mmCIF file of C-alpha atoms and ligand atoms in Angstrom:
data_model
loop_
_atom_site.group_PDB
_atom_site.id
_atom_site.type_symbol
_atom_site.label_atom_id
_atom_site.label_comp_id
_atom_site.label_asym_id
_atom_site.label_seq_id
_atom_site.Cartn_x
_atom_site.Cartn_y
_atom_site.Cartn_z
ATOM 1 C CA UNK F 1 0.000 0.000 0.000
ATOM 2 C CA UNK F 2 1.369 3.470 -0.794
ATOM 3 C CA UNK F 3 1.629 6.555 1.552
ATOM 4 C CA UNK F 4 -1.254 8.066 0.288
ATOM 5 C CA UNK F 5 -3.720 5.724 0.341
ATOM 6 C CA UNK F 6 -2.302 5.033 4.408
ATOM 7 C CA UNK F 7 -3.472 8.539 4.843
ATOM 8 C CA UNK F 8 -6.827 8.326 2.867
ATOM 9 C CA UNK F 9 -7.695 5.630 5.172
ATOM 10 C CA UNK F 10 -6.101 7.331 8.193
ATOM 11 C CA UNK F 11 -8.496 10.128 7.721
ATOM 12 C CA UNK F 12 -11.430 8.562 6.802
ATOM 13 C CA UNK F 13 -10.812 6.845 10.305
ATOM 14 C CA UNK F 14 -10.639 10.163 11.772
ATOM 15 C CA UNK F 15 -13.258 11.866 10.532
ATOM 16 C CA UNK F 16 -15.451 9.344 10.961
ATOM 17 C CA UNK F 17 -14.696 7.626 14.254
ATOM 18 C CA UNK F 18 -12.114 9.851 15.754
ATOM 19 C CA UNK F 19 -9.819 6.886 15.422
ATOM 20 C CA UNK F 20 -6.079 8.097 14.675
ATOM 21 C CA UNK F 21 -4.036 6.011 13.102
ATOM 22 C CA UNK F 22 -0.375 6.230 13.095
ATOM 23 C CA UNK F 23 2.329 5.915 10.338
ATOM 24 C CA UNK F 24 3.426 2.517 12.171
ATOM 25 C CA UNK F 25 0.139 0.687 12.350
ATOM 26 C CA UNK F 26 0.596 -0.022 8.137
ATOM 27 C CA UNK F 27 0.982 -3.857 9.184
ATOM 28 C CA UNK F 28 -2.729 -3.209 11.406
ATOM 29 C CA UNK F 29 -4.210 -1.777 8.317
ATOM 30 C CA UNK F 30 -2.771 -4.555 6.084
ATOM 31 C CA UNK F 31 -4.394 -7.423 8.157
ATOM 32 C CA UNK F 32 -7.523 -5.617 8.424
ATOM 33 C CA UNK F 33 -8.315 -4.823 4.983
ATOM 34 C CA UNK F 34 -6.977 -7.670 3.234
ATOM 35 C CA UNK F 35 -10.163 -10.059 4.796
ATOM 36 C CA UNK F 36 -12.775 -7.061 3.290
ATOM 37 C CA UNK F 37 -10.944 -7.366 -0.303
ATOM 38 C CA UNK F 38 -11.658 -10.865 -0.148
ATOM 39 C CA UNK F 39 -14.970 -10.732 0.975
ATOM 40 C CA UNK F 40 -15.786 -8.129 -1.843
ATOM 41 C CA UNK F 41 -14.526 -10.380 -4.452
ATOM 42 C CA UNK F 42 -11.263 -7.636 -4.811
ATOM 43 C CA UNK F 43 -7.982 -9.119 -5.640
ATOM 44 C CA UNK F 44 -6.256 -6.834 -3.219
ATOM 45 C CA UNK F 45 -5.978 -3.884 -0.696
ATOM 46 C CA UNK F 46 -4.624 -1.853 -3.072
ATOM 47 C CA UNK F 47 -7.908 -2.264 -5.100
ATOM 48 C CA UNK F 48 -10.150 -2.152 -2.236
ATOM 49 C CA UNK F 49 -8.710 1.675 -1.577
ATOM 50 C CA UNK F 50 -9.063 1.956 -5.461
ATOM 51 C CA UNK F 51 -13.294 1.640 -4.864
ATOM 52 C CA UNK F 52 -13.789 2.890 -2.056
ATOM 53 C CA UNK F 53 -12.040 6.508 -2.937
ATOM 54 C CA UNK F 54 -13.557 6.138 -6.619
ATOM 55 C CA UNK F 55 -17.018 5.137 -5.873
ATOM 56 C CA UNK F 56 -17.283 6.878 -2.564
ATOM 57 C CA UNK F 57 -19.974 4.281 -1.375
ATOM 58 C CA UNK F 58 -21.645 4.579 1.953
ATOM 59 C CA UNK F 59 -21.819 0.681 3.065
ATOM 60 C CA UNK F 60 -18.226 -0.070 1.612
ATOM 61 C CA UNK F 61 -17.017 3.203 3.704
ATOM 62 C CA UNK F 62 -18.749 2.204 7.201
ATOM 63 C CA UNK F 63 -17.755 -1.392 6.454
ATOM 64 C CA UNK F 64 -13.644 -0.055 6.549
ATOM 65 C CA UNK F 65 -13.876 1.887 9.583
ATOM 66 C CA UNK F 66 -15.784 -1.318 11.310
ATOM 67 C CA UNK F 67 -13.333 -3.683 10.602
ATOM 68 C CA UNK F 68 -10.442 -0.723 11.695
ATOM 69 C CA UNK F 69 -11.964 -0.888 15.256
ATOM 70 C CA UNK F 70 -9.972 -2.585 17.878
ATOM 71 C CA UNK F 71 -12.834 -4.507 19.519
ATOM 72 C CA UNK F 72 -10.720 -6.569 22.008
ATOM 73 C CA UNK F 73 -12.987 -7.048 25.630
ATOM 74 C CA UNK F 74 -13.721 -9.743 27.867
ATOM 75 C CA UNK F 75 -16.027 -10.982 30.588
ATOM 76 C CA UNK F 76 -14.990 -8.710 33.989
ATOM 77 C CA UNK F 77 -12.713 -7.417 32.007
ATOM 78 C CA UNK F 78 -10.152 -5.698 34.873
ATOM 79 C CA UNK F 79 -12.300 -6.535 37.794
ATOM 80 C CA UNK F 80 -11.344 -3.540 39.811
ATOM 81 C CA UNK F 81 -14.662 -1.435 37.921
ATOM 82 C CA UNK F 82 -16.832 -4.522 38.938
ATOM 83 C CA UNK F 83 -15.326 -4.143 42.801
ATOM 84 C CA UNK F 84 -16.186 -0.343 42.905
ATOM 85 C CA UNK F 85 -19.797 -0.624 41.542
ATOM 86 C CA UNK F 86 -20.632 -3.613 44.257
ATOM 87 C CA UNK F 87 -18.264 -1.657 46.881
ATOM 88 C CA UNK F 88 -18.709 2.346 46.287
ATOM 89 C CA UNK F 89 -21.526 2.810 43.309
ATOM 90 C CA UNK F 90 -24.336 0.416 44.277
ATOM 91 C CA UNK F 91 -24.071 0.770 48.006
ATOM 92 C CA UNK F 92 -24.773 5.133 47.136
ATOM 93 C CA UNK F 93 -27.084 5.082 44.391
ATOM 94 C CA UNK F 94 -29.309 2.396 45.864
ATOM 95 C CA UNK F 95 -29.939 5.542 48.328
ATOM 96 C CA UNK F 96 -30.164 8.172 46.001
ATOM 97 C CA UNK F 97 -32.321 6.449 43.476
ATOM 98 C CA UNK F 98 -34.652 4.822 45.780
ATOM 99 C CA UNK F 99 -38.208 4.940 44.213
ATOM 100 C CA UNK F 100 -36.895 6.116 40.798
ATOM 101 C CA UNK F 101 -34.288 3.914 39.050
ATOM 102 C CA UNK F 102 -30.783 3.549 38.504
ATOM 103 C CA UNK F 103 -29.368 3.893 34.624
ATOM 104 C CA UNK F 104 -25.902 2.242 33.289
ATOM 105 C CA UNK F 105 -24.101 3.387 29.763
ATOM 106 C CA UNK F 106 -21.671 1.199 28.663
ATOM 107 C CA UNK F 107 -19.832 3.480 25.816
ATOM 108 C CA UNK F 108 -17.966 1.543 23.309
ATOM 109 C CA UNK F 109 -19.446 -1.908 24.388
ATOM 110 C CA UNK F 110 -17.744 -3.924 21.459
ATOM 111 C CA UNK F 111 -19.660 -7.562 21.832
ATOM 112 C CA UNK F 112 -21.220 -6.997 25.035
ATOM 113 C CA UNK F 113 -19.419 -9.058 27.835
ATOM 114 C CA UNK F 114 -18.822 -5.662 30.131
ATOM 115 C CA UNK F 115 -22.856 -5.102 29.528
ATOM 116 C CA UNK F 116 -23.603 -9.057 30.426
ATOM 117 C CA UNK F 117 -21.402 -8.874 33.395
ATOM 118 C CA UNK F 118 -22.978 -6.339 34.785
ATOM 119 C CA UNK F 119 -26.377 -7.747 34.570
ATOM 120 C CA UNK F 120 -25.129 -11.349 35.687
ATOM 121 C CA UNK F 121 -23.546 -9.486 39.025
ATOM 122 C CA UNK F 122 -27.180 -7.849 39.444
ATOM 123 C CA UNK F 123 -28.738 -10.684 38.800
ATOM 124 C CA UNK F 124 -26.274 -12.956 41.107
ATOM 125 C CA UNK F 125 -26.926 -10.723 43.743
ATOM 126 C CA UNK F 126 -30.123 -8.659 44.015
ATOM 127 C CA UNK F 127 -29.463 -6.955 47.210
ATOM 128 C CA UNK F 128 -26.974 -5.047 45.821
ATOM 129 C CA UNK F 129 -29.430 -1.860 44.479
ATOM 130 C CA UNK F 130 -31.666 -2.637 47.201
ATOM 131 C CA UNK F 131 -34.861 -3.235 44.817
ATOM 132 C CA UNK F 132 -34.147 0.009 43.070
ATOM 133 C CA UNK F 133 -34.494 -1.393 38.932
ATOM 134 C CA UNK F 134 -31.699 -1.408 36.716
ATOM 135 C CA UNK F 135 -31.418 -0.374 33.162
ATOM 136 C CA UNK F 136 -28.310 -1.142 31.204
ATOM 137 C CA UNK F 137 -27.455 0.603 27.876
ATOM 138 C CA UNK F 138 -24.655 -0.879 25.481
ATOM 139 C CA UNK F 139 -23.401 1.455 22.875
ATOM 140 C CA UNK F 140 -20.734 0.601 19.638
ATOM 141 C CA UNK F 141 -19.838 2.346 16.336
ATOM 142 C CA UNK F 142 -19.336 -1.236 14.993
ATOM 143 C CA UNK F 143 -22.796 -2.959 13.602
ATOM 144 C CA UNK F 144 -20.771 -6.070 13.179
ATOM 145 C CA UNK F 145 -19.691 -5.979 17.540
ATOM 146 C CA UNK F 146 -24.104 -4.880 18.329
ATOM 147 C CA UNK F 147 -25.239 -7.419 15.876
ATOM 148 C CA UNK F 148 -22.987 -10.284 18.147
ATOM 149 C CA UNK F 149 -23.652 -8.474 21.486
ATOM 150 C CA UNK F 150 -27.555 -8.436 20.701
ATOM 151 C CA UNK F 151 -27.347 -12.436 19.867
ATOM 152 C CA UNK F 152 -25.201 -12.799 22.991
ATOM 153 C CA UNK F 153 -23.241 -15.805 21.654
ATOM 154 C CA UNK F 154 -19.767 -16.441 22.364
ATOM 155 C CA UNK F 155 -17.182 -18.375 21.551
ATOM 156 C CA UNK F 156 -15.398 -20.986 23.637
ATOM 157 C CA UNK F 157 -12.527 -18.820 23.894
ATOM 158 C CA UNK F 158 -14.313 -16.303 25.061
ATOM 159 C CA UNK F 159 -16.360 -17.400 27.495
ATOM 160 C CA UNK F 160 -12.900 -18.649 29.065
ATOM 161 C CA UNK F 161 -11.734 -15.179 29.178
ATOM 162 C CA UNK F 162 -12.707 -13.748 32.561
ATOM 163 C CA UNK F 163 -15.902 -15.545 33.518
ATOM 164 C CA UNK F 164 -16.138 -17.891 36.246
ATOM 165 C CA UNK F 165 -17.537 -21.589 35.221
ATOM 166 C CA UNK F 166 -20.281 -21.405 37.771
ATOM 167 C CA UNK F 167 -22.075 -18.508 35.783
ATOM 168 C CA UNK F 168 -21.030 -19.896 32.655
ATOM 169 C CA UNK F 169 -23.117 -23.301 33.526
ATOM 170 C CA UNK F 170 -25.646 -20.649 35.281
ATOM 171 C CA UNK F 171 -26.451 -18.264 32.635
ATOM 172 C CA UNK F 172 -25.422 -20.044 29.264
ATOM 173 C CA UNK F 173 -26.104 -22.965 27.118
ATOM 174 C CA UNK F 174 -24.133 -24.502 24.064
ATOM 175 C CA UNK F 175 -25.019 -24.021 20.775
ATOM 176 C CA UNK F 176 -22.685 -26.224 18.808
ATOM 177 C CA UNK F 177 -19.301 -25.112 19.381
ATOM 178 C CA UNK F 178 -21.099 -21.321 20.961
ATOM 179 C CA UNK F 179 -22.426 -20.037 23.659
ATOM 180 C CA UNK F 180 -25.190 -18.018 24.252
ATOM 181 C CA UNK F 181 -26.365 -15.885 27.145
ATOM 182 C CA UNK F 182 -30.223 -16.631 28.389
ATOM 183 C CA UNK F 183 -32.831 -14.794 27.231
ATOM 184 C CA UNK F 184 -33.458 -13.227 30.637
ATOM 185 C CA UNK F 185 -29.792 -11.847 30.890
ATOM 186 C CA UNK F 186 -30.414 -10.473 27.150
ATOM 187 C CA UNK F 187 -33.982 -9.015 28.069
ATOM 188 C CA UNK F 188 -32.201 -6.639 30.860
ATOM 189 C CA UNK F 189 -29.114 -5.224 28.734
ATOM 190 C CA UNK F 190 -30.649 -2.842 25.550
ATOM 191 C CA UNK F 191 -28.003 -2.629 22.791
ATOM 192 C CA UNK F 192 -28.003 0.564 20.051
ATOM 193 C CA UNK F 193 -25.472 2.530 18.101
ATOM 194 C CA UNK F 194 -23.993 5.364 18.738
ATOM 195 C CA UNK F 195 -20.771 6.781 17.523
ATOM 196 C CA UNK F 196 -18.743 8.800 19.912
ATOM 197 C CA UNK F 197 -17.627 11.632 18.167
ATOM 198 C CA UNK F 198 -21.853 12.633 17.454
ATOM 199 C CA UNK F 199 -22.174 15.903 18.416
ATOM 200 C CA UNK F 200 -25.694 14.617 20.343
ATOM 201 C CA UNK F 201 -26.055 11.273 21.935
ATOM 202 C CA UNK F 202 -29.421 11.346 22.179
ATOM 203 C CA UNK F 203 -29.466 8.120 25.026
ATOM 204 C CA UNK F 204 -31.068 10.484 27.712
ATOM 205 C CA UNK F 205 -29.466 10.719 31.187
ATOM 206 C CA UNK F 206 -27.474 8.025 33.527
ATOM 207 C CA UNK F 207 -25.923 7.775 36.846
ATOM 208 C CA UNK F 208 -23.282 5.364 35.594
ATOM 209 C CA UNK F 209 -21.039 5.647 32.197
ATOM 210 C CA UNK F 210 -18.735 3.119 31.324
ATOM 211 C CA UNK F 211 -16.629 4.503 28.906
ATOM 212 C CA UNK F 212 -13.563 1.889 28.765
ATOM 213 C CA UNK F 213 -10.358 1.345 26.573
ATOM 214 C CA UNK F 214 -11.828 4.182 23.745
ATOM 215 C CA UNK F 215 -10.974 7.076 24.348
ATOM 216 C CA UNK F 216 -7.245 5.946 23.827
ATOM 217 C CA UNK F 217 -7.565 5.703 19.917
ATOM 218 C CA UNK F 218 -8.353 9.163 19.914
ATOM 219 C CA UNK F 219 -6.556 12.666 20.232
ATOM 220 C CA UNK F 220 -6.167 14.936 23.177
ATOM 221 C CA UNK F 221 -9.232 17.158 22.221
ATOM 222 C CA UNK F 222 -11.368 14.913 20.771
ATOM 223 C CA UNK F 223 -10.959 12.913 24.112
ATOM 224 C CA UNK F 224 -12.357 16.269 26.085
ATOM 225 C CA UNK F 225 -14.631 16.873 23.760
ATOM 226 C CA UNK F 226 -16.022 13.399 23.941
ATOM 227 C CA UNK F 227 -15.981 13.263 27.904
ATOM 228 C CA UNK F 228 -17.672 16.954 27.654
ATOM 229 C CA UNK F 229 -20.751 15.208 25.827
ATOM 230 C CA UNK F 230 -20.537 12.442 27.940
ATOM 231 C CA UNK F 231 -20.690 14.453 31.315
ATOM 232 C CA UNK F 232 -23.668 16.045 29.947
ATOM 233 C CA UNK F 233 -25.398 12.967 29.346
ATOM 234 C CA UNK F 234 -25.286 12.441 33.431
ATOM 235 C CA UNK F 235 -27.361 13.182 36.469
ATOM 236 C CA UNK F 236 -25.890 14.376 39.433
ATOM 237 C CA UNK F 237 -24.021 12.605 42.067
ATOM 238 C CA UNK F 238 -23.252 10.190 38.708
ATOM 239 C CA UNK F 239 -19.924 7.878 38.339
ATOM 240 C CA UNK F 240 -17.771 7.754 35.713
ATOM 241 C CA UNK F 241 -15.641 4.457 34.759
ATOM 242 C CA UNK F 242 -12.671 4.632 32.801
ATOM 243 C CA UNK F 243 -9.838 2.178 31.099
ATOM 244 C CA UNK F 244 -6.853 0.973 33.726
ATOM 245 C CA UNK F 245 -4.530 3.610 31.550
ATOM 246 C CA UNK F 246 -7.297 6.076 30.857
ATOM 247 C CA UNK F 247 -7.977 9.349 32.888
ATOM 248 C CA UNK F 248 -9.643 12.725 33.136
ATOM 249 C CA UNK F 249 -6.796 14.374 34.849
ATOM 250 C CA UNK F 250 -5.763 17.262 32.242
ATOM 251 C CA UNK F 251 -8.060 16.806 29.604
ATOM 252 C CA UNK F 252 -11.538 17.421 31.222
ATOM 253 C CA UNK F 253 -12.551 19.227 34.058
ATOM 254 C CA UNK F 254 -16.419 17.574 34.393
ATOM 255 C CA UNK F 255 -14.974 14.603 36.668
ATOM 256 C CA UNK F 256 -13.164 14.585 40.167
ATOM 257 C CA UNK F 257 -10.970 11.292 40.441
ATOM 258 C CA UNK F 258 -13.021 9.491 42.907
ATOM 259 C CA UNK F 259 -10.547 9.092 46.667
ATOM 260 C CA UNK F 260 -8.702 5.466 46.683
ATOM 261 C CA UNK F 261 -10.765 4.349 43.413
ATOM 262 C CA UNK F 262 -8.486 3.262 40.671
ATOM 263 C CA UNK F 263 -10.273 4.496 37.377
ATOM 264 C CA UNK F 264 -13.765 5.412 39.008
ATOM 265 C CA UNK F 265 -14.866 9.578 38.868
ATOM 266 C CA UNK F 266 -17.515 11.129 39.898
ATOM 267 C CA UNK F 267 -19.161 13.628 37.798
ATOM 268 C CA UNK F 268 -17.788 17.297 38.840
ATOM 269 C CA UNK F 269 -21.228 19.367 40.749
ATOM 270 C CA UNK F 270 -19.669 22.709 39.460
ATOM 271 C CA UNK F 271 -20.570 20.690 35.328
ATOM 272 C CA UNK F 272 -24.114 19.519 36.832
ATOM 273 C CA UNK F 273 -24.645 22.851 38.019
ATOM 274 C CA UNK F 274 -23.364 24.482 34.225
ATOM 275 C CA UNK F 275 -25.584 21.837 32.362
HETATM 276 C C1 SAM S 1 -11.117 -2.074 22.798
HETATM 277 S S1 SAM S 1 -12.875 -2.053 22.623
HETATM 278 C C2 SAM S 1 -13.363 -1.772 24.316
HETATM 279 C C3 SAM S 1 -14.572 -2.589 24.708
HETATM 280 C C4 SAM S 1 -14.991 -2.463 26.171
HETATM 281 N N1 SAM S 1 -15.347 -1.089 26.512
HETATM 282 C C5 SAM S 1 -13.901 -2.966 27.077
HETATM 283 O O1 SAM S 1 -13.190 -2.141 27.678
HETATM 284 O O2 SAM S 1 -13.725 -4.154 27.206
HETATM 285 C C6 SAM S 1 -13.124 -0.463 21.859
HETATM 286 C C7 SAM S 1 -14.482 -0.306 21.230
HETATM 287 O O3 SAM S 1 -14.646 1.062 20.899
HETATM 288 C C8 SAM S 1 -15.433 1.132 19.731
HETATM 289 N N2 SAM S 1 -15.255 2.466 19.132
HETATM 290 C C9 SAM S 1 -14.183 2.968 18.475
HETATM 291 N N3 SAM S 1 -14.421 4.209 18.062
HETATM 292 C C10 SAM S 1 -15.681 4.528 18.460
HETATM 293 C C11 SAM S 1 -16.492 5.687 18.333
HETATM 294 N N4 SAM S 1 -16.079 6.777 17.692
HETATM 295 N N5 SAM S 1 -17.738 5.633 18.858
HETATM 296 C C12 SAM S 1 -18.188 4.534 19.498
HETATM 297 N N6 SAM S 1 -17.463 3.417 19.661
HETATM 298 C C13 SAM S 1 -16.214 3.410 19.150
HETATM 299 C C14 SAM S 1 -14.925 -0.017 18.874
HETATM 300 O O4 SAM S 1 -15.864 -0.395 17.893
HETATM 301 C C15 SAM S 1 -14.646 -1.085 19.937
HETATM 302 O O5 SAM S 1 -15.715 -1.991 20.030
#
């Protein structure tokens, strides 16, 4: 692939998704791209580029930014997130939202296991919201990740990536060499698209966003300008959950860094009070 179609690619990626791509990721867009040629019945990547720049078509273009996405997630992915919602988020909102409910985001969902494990935790252990109901939002650019999360089925290698056997025999059965979530687990988690860098979400207001291992594709101010949108999508007294190498600290001033919390904010009063 030549230099210039790296960086008609590399822009399409950021104007559309925000996504910057880097002179050294050629090898990331080579393995990407070459599985789309094929599947479009091109010879190569070079005439892939060749069609999509000519013919400017809409599906071929959203097509190449979904297979550019880095969609890598697991079940508990991290665990420390899972710790502070059962430890620090639950245990407050379960006050706060008594009588009304409480709302989750997760932002950037890819195929749904952060989503799932929330709602297998709630279900494992109902006391934890004190009878206050739970909605849980999953959100992805990629059709390809919401059209898997909304089927729930996993592979084998996934479901041994982070979940422990007892909910996989709990909440899963085998469908030839998948797996797929139960119907009640699916019925609790809503899944619906929503790109990132939308200058309106449009999802209405939560008390928790999950917004995880994203915002590092993309540059310093689209990262404010994303958590901006994001904080405004929030009610007061709401937590934020970010990425193990993600944080707020210099690049928006809507959260506070939540005291002994690894990756947990709350949402700044001084932004609730500015909304
Ligand atoms: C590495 S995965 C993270 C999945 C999950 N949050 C986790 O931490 O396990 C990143 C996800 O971000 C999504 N993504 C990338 N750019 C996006 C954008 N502009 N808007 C919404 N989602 C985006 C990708 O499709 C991908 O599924």
């Amino acid at each position: 692939m030549n230099s210039q179609d790296f960086e008609f690619v590399a822009q399409l990626l950021r104007k559309r998704a925000g996504i910057v791509l880097t002179g050294d990721k050629m090898y990331l867009l080579e393995s990407r791209l070459a599985p789309l040629a094929r599947k479009e019945g091109l010879p190569s990547i070079d005439d892939l580029i060749h069609v999509v720049r000519s013919r400017r078509e809409e599906r071929l273009i959203a097509q190449v930014v979904d297979v550019m996405t880095t969609n890598e997630t697991y079940f508990f992915r991290d665990k420390t997130p899972f710790l502070n919602l059962r430890e620090a988020i639950f245990p407050q909102l379960a006050q706060a939202r008594r009588g009304s409910r409480i709302r989750i985001w997760c932002a950037a969902c890819s195929t749904g296991q952060e989503a799932y494990s929330i709602a297998m935790m709630l279900d494992q252990d109902t006391s934890l919201t004190g009878g206050v109901p739970v909605e849980i939002v999953g959100t992805d650019i990629s059709d390809r990740c919401l059209e898997r999360a909304r089927q729930g089925l996993f592979t084998q290698f996934e479901v041994q990536r982070g979940l422990p056997i007892q909910m996989l025999m709990h909440y899963f059965t085998q469908q030839d060499d998948h797996w797929r979530i139960s119907e009640r687990m699916r019925q609790m988690v809503t899944f619906k698209k929503q790109n990132l860098i939308d200058a309106q979400y449009g999802l209405g207001q939560f008390d928790i966003v999950f917004c995880r291992n994203v915002l590092t594709y993309f540059d310093g101010p689209t990262k404010g300008d994303v958590l901006g949108r994001i904080a405004g999508t929030m009610n007061s007294g709401g937590f934020l959950i970010l990425g193990a190498t993600e944080t707020t600290s210099g690049i928006s001033q809507a959260f506070e860094p939540a005291q002994d919390r690894r990756g947990l904010y709350k949402l700044a009063e001084r932004s609730v009070q500015a909304a």
